[in-house]
N, CA and C atoms as an extended XYZ file, in Angstrom:
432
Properties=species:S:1:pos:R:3:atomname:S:1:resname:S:1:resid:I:1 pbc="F F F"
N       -61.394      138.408      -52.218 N   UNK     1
C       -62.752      138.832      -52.503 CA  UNK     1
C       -62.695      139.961      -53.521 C   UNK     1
N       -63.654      139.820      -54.588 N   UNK     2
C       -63.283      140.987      -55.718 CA  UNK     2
C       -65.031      140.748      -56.082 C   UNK     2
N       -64.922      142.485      -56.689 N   UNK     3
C       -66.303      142.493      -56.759 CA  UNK     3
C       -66.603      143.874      -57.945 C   UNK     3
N       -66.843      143.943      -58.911 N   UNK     4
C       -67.167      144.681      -60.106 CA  UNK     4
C       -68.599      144.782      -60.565 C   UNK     4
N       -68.657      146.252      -60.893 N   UNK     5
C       -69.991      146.650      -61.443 CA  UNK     5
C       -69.384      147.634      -63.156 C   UNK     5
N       -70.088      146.558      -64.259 N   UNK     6
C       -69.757      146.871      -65.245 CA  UNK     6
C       -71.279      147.634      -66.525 C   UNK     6
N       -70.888      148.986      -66.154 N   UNK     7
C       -72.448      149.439      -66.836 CA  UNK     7
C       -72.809      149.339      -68.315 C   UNK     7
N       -73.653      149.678      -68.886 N   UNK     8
C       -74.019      149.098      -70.293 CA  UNK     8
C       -73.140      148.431      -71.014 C   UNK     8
N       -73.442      147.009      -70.407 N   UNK     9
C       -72.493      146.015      -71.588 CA  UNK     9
C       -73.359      145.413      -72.278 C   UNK     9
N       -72.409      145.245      -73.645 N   UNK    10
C       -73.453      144.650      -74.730 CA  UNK    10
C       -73.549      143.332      -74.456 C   UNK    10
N       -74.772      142.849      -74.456 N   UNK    11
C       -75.546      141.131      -74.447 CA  UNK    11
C       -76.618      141.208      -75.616 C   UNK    11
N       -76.142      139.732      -76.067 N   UNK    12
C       -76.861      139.264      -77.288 CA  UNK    12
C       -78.290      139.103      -76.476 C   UNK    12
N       -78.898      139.318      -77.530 N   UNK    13
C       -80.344      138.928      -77.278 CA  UNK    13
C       -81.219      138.104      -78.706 C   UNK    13
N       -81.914      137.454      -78.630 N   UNK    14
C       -82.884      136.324      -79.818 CA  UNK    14
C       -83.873      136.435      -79.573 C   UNK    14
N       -84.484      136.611      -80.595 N   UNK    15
C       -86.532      136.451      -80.960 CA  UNK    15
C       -86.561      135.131      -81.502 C   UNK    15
N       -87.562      134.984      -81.914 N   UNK    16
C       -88.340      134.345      -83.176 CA  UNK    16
C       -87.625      134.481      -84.862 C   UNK    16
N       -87.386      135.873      -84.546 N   UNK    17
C       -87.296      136.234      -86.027 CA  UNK    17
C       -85.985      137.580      -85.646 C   UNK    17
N       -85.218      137.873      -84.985 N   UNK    18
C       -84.290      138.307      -84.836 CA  UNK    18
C       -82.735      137.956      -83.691 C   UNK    18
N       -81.759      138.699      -84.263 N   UNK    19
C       -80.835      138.810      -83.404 CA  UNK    19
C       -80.266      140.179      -83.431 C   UNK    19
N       -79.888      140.216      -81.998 N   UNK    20
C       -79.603      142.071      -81.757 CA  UNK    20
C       -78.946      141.981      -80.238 C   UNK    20
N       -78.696      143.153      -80.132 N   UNK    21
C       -78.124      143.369      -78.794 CA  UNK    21
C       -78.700      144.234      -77.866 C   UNK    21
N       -78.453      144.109      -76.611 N   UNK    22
C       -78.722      145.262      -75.841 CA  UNK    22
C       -77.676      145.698      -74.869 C   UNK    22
N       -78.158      146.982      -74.471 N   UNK    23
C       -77.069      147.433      -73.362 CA  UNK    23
C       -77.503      147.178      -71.944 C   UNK    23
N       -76.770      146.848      -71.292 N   UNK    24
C       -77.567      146.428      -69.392 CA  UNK    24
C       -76.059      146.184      -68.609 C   UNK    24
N       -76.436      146.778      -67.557 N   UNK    25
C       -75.529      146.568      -66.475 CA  UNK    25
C       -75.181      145.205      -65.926 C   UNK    25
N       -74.168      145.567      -65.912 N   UNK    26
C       -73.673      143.680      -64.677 CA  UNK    26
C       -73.326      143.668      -63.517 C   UNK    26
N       -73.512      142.943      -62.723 N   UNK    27
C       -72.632      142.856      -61.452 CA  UNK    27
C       -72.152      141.332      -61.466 C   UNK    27
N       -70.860      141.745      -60.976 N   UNK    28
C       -69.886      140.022      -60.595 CA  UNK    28
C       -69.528      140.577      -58.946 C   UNK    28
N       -69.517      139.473      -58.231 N   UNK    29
C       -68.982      139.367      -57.235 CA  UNK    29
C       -68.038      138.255      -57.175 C   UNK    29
N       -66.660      137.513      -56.413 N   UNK    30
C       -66.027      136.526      -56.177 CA  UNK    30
C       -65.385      136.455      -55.161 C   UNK    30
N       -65.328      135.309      -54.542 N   UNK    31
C       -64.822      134.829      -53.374 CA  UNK    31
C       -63.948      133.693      -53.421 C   UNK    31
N       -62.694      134.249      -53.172 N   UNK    32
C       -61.688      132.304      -53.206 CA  UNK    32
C       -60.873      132.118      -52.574 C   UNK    32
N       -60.586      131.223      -52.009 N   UNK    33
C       -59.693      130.981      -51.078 CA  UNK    33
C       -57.999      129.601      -51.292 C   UNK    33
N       -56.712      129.991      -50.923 N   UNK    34
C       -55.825      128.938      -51.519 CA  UNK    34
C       -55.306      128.512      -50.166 C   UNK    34
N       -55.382      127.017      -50.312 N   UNK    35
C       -54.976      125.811      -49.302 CA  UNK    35
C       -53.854      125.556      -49.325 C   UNK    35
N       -52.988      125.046      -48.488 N   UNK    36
C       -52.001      124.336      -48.658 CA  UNK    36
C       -52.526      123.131      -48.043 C   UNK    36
N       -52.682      122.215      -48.416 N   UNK    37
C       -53.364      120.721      -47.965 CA  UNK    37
C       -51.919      119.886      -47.806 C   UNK    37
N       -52.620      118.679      -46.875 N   UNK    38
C       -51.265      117.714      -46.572 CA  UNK    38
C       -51.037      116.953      -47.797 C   UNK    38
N       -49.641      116.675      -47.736 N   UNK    39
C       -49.118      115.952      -48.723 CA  UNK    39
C       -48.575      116.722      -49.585 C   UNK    39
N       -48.399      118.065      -49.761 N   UNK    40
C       -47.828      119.091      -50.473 CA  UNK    40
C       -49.180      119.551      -51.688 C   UNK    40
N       -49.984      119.339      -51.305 N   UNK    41
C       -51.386      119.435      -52.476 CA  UNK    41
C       -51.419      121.080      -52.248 C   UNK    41
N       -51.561      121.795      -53.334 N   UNK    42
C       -52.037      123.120      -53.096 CA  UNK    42
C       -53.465      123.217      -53.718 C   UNK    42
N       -54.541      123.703      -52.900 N   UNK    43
C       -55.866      123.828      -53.395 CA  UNK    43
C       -56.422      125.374      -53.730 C   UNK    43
N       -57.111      125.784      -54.304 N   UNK    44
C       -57.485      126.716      -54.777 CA  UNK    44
C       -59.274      126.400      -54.834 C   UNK    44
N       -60.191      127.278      -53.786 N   UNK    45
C       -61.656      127.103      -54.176 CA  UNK    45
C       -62.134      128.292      -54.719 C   UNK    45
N       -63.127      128.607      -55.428 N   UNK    46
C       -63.796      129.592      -56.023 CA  UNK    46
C       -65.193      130.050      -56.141 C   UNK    46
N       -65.442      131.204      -55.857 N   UNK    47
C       -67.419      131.209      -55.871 CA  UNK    47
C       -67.292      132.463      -57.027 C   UNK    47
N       -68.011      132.046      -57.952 N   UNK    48
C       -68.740      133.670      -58.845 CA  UNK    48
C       -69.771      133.889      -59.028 C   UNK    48
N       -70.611      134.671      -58.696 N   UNK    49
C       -71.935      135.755      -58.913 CA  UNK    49
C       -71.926      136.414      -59.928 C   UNK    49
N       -72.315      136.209      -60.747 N   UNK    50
C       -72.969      136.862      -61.903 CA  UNK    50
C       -73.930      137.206      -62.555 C   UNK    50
N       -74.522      138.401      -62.512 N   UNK    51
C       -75.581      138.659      -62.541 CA  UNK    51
C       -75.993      140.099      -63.726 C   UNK    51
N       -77.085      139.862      -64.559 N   UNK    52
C       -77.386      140.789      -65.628 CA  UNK    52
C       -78.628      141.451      -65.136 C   UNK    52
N       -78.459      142.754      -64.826 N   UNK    53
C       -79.516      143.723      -63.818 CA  UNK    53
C       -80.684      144.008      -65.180 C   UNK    53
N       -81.494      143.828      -64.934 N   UNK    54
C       -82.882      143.915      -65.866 CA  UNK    54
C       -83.152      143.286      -67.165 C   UNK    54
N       -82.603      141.880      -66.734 N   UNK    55
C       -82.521      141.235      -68.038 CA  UNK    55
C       -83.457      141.046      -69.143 C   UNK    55
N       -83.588      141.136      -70.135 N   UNK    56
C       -84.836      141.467      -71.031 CA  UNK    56
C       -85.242      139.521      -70.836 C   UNK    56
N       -86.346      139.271      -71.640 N   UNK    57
C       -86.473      137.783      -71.504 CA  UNK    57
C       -86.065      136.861      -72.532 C   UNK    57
N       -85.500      138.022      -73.849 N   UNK    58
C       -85.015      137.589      -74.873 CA  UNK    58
C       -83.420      137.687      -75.068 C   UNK    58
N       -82.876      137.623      -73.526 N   UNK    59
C       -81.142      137.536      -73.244 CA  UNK    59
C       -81.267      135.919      -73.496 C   UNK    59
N       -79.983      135.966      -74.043 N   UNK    60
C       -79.239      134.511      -74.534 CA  UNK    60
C       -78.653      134.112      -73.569 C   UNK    60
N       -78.096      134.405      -72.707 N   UNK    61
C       -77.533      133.473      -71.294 CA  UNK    61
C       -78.441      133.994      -70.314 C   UNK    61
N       -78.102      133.336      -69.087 N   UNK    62
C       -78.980      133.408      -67.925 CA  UNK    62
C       -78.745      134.883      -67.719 C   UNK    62
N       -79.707      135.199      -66.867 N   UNK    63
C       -80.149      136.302      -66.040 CA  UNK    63
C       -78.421      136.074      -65.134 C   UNK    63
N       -78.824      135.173      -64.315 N   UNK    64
C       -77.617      134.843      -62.890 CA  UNK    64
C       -76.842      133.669      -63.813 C   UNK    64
N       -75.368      134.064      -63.123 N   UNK    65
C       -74.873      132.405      -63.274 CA  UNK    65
C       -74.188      132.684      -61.767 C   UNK    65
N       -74.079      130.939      -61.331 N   UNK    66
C       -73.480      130.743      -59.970 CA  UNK    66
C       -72.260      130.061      -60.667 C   UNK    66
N       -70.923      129.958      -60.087 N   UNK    67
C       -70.397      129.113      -60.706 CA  UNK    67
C       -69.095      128.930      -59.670 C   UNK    67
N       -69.118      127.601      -59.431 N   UNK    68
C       -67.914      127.298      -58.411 CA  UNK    68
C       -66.944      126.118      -59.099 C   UNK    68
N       -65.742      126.738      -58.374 N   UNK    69
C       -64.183      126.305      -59.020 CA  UNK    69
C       -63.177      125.560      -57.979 C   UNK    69
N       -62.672      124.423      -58.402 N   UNK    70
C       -62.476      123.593      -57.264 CA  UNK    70
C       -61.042      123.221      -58.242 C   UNK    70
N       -59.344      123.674      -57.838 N   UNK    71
C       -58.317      123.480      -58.473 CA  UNK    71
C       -58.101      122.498      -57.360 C   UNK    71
N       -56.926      121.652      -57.440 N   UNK    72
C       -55.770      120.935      -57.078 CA  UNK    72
C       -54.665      120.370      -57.746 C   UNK    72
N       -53.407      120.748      -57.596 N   UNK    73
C       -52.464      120.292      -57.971 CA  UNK    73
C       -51.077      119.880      -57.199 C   UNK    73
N       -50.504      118.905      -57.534 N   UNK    74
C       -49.256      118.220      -56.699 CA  UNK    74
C       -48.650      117.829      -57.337 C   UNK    74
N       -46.905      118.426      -57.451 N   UNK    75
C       -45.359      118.164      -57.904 CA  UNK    75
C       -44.876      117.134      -57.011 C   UNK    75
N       -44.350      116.460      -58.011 N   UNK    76
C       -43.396      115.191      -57.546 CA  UNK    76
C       -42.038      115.493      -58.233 C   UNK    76
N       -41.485      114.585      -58.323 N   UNK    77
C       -39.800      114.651      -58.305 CA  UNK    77
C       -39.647      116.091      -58.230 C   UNK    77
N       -39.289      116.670      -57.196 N   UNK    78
C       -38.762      118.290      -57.842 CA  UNK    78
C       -39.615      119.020      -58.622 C   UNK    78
N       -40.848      118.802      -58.573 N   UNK    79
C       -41.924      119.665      -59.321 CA  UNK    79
C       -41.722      118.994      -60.893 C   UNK    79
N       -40.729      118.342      -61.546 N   UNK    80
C       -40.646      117.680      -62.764 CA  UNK    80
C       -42.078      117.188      -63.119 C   UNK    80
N       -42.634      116.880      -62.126 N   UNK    81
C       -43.952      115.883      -62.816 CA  UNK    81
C       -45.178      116.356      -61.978 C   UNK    81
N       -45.909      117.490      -63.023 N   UNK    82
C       -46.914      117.747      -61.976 CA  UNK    82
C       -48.461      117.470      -62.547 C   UNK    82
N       -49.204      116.588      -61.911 N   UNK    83
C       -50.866      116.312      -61.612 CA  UNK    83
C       -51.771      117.544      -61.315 C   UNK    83
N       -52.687      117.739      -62.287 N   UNK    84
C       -53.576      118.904      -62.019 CA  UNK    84
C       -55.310      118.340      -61.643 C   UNK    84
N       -56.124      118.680      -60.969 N   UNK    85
C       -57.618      118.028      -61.216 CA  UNK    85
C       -58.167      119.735      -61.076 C   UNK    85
N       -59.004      119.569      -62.089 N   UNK    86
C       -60.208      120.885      -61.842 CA  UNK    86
C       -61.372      120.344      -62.328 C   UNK    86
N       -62.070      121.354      -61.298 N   UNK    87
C       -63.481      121.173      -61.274 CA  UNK    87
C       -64.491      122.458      -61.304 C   UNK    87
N       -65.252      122.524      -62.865 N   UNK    88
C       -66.236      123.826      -62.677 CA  UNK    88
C       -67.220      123.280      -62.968 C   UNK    88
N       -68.484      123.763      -61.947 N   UNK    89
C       -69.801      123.964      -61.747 CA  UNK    89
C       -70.458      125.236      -62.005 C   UNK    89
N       -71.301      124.846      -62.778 N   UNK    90
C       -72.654      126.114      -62.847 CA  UNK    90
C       -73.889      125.832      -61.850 C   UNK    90
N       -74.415      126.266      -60.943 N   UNK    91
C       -75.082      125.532      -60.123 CA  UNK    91
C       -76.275      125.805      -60.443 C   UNK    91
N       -76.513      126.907      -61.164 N   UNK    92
C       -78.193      127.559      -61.869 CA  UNK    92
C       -78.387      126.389      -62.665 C   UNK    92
N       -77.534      125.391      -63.853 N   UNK    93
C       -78.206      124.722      -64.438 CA  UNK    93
C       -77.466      123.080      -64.126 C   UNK    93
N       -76.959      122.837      -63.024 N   UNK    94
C       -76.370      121.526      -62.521 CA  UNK    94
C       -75.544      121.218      -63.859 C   UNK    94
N       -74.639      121.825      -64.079 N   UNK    95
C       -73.861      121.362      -65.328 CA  UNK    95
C       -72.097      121.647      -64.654 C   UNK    95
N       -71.139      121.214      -65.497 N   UNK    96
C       -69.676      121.382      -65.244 CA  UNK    96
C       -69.072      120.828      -66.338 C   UNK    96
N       -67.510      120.839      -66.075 N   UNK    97
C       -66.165      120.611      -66.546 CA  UNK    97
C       -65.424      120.213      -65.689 C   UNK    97
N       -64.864      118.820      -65.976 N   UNK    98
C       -63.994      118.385      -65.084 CA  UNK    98
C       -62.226      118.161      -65.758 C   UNK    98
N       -61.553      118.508      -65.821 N   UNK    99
C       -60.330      118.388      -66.812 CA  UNK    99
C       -59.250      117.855      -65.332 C   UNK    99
N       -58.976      116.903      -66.223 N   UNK   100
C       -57.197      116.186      -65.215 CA  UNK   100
C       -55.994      116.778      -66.211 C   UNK   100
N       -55.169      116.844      -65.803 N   UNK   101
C       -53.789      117.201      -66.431 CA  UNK   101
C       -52.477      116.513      -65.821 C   UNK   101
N       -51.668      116.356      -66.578 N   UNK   102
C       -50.305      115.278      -66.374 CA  UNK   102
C       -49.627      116.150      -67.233 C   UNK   102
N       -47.893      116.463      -66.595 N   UNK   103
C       -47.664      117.076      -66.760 CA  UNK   103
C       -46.168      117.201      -66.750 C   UNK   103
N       -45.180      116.771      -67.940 N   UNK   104
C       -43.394      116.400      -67.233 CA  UNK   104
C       -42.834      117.028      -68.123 C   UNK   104
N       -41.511      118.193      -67.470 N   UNK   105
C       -40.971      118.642      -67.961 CA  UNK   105
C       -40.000      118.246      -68.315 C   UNK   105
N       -39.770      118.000      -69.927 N   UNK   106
C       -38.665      117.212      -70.166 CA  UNK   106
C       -36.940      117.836      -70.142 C   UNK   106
N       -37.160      119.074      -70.108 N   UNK   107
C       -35.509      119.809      -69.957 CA  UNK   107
C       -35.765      121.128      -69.796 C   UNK   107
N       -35.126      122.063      -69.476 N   UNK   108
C       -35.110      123.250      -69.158 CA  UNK   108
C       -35.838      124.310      -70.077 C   UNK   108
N       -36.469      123.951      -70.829 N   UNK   109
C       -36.820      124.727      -71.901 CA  UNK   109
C       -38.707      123.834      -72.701 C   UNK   109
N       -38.238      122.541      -72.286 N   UNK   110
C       -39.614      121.692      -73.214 CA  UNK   110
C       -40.405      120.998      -71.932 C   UNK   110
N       -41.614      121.038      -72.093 N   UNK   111
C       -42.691      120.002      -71.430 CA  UNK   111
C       -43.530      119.341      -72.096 C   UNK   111
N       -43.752      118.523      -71.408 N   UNK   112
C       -45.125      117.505      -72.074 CA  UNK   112
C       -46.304      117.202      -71.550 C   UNK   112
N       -47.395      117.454      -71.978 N   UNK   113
C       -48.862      117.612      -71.198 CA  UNK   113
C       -49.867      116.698      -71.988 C   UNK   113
N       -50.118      115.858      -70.627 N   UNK   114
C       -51.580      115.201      -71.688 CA  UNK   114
C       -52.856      115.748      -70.532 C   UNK   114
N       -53.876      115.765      -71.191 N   UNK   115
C       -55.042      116.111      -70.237 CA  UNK   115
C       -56.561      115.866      -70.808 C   UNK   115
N       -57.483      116.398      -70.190 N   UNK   116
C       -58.683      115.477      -70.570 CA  UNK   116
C       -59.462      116.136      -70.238 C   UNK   116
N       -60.438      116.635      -71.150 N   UNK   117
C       -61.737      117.452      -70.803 CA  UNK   117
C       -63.410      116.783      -70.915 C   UNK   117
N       -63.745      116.657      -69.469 N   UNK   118
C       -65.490      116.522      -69.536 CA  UNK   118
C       -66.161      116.841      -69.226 C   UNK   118
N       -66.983      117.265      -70.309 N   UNK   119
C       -68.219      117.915      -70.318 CA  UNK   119
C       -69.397      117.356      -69.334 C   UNK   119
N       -70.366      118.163      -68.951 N   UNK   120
C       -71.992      117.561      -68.612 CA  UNK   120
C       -72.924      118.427      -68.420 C   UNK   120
N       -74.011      118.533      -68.327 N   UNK   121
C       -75.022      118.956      -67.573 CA  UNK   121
C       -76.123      119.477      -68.939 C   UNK   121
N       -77.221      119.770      -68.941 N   UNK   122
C       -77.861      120.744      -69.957 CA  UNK   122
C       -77.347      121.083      -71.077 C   UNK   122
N       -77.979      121.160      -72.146 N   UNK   123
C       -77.614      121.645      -73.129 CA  UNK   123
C       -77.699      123.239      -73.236 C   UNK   123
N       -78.863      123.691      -72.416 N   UNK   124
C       -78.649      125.176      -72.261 CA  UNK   124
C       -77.507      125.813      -71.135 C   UNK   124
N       -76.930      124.774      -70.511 N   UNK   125
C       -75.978      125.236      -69.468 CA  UNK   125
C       -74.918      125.812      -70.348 C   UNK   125
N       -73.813      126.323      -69.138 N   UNK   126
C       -72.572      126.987      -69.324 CA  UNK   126
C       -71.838      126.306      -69.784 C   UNK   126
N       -71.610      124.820      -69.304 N   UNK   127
C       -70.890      123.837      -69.534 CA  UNK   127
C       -71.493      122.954      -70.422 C   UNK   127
N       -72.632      122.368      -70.550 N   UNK   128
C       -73.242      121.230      -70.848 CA  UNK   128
C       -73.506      121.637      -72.436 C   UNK   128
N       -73.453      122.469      -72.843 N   UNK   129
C       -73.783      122.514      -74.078 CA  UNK   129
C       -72.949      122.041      -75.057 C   UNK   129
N       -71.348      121.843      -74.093 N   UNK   130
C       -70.265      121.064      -74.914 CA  UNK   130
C       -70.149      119.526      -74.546 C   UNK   130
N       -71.083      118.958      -74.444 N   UNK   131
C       -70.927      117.896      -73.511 CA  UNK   131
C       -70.546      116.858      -74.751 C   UNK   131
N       -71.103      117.124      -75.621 N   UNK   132
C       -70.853      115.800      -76.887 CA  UNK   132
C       -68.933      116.975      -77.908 C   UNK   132
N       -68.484      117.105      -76.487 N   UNK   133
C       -66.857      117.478      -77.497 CA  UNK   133
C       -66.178      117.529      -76.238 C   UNK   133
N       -66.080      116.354      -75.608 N   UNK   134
C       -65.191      115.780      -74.902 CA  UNK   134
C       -63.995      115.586      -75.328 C   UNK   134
N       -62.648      115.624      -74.677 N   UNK   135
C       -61.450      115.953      -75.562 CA  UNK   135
C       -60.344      115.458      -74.603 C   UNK   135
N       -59.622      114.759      -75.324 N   UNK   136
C       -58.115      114.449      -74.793 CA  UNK   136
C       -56.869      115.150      -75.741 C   UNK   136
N       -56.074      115.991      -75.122 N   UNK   137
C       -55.114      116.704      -75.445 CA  UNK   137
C       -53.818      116.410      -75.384 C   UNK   137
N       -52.878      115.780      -76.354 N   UNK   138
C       -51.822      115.464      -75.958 CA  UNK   138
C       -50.541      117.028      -76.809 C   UNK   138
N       -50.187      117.511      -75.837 N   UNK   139
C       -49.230      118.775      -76.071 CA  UNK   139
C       -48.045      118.717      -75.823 C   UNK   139
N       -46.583      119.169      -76.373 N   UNK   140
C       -45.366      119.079      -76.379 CA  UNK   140
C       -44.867      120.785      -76.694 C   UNK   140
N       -45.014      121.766      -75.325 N   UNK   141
C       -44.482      123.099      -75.439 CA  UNK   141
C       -42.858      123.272      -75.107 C   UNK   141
N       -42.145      124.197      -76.222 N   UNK   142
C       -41.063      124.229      -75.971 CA  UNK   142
C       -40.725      125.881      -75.993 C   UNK   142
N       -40.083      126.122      -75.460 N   UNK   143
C       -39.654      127.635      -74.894 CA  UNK   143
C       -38.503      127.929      -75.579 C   UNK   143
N       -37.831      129.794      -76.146 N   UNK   144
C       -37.128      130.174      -77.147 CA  UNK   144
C       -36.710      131.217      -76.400 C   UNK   144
């Protein structure tokens, strides 16, 4: 459980006919908890509160965001080959990100990752505003 109060931070703000900033306080709160599930699955859940204390009406993101985080991942051969699924929700505007990951380390030093990002929800959401840049990632990291 973690919980921060961050005072005059700058947030964009939009008119009609301008852009500018203002100063306003934040509060975050979070709550998460890690599983060990059967089958060797380790889970990870997440809650965040976020919140902009006197938000003008010309703030560019929400007033609140809710936003919950849903990891799982499971190693096979010796952890050589590991499966990732995540899942983020904004629940203020029913939007998310869902990304899978695959994942094999080819030698002591190189891996190989393919994975897959999708978008949804609103175009004014957190998530949804990327919804048309859906993405498959194929990566080859090597270590020095």
């Amino acid at each position: 459980l973690e919980a921060s109060f961050q005072p005059e931070r700058t947030f964009n703000t939009r008119t009609e006919v301008d852009l500018s900033t203002a100063r306003l306080d934040q509060w975050r709160i979070a709550a998460a908890v890690d599983i060990d599930a059967p089958f060797g699955i380790f889970v990870n859940l997440q809650y965040l509160h976020d919140q902009v204390m006197s938000a003008p009406d010309d703030l560019i993101r929400p007033e609140i965001d809710r936003v919950v985080t849903a990891f799982a991942r499971r190693g096979f051969l010796n952890e050589t080959l590991l499966l990732e699924l995540r899942w983020y929700g904004e629940l203020e505007q029913d939007d998310g990100m869902a990304r899978g990951m695959l994942e094999y380390q080819l030698g002591g030093n190189s891996r190989l990752r393919l994975s897959g990002d999708y978008f949804y929800g609103v175009r004014e959401g957190l998530f949804g505003q990327f919804q048309a840049r859906d993405r498959l990632t194929l990566a080859i990291e090597h270590t020095f």
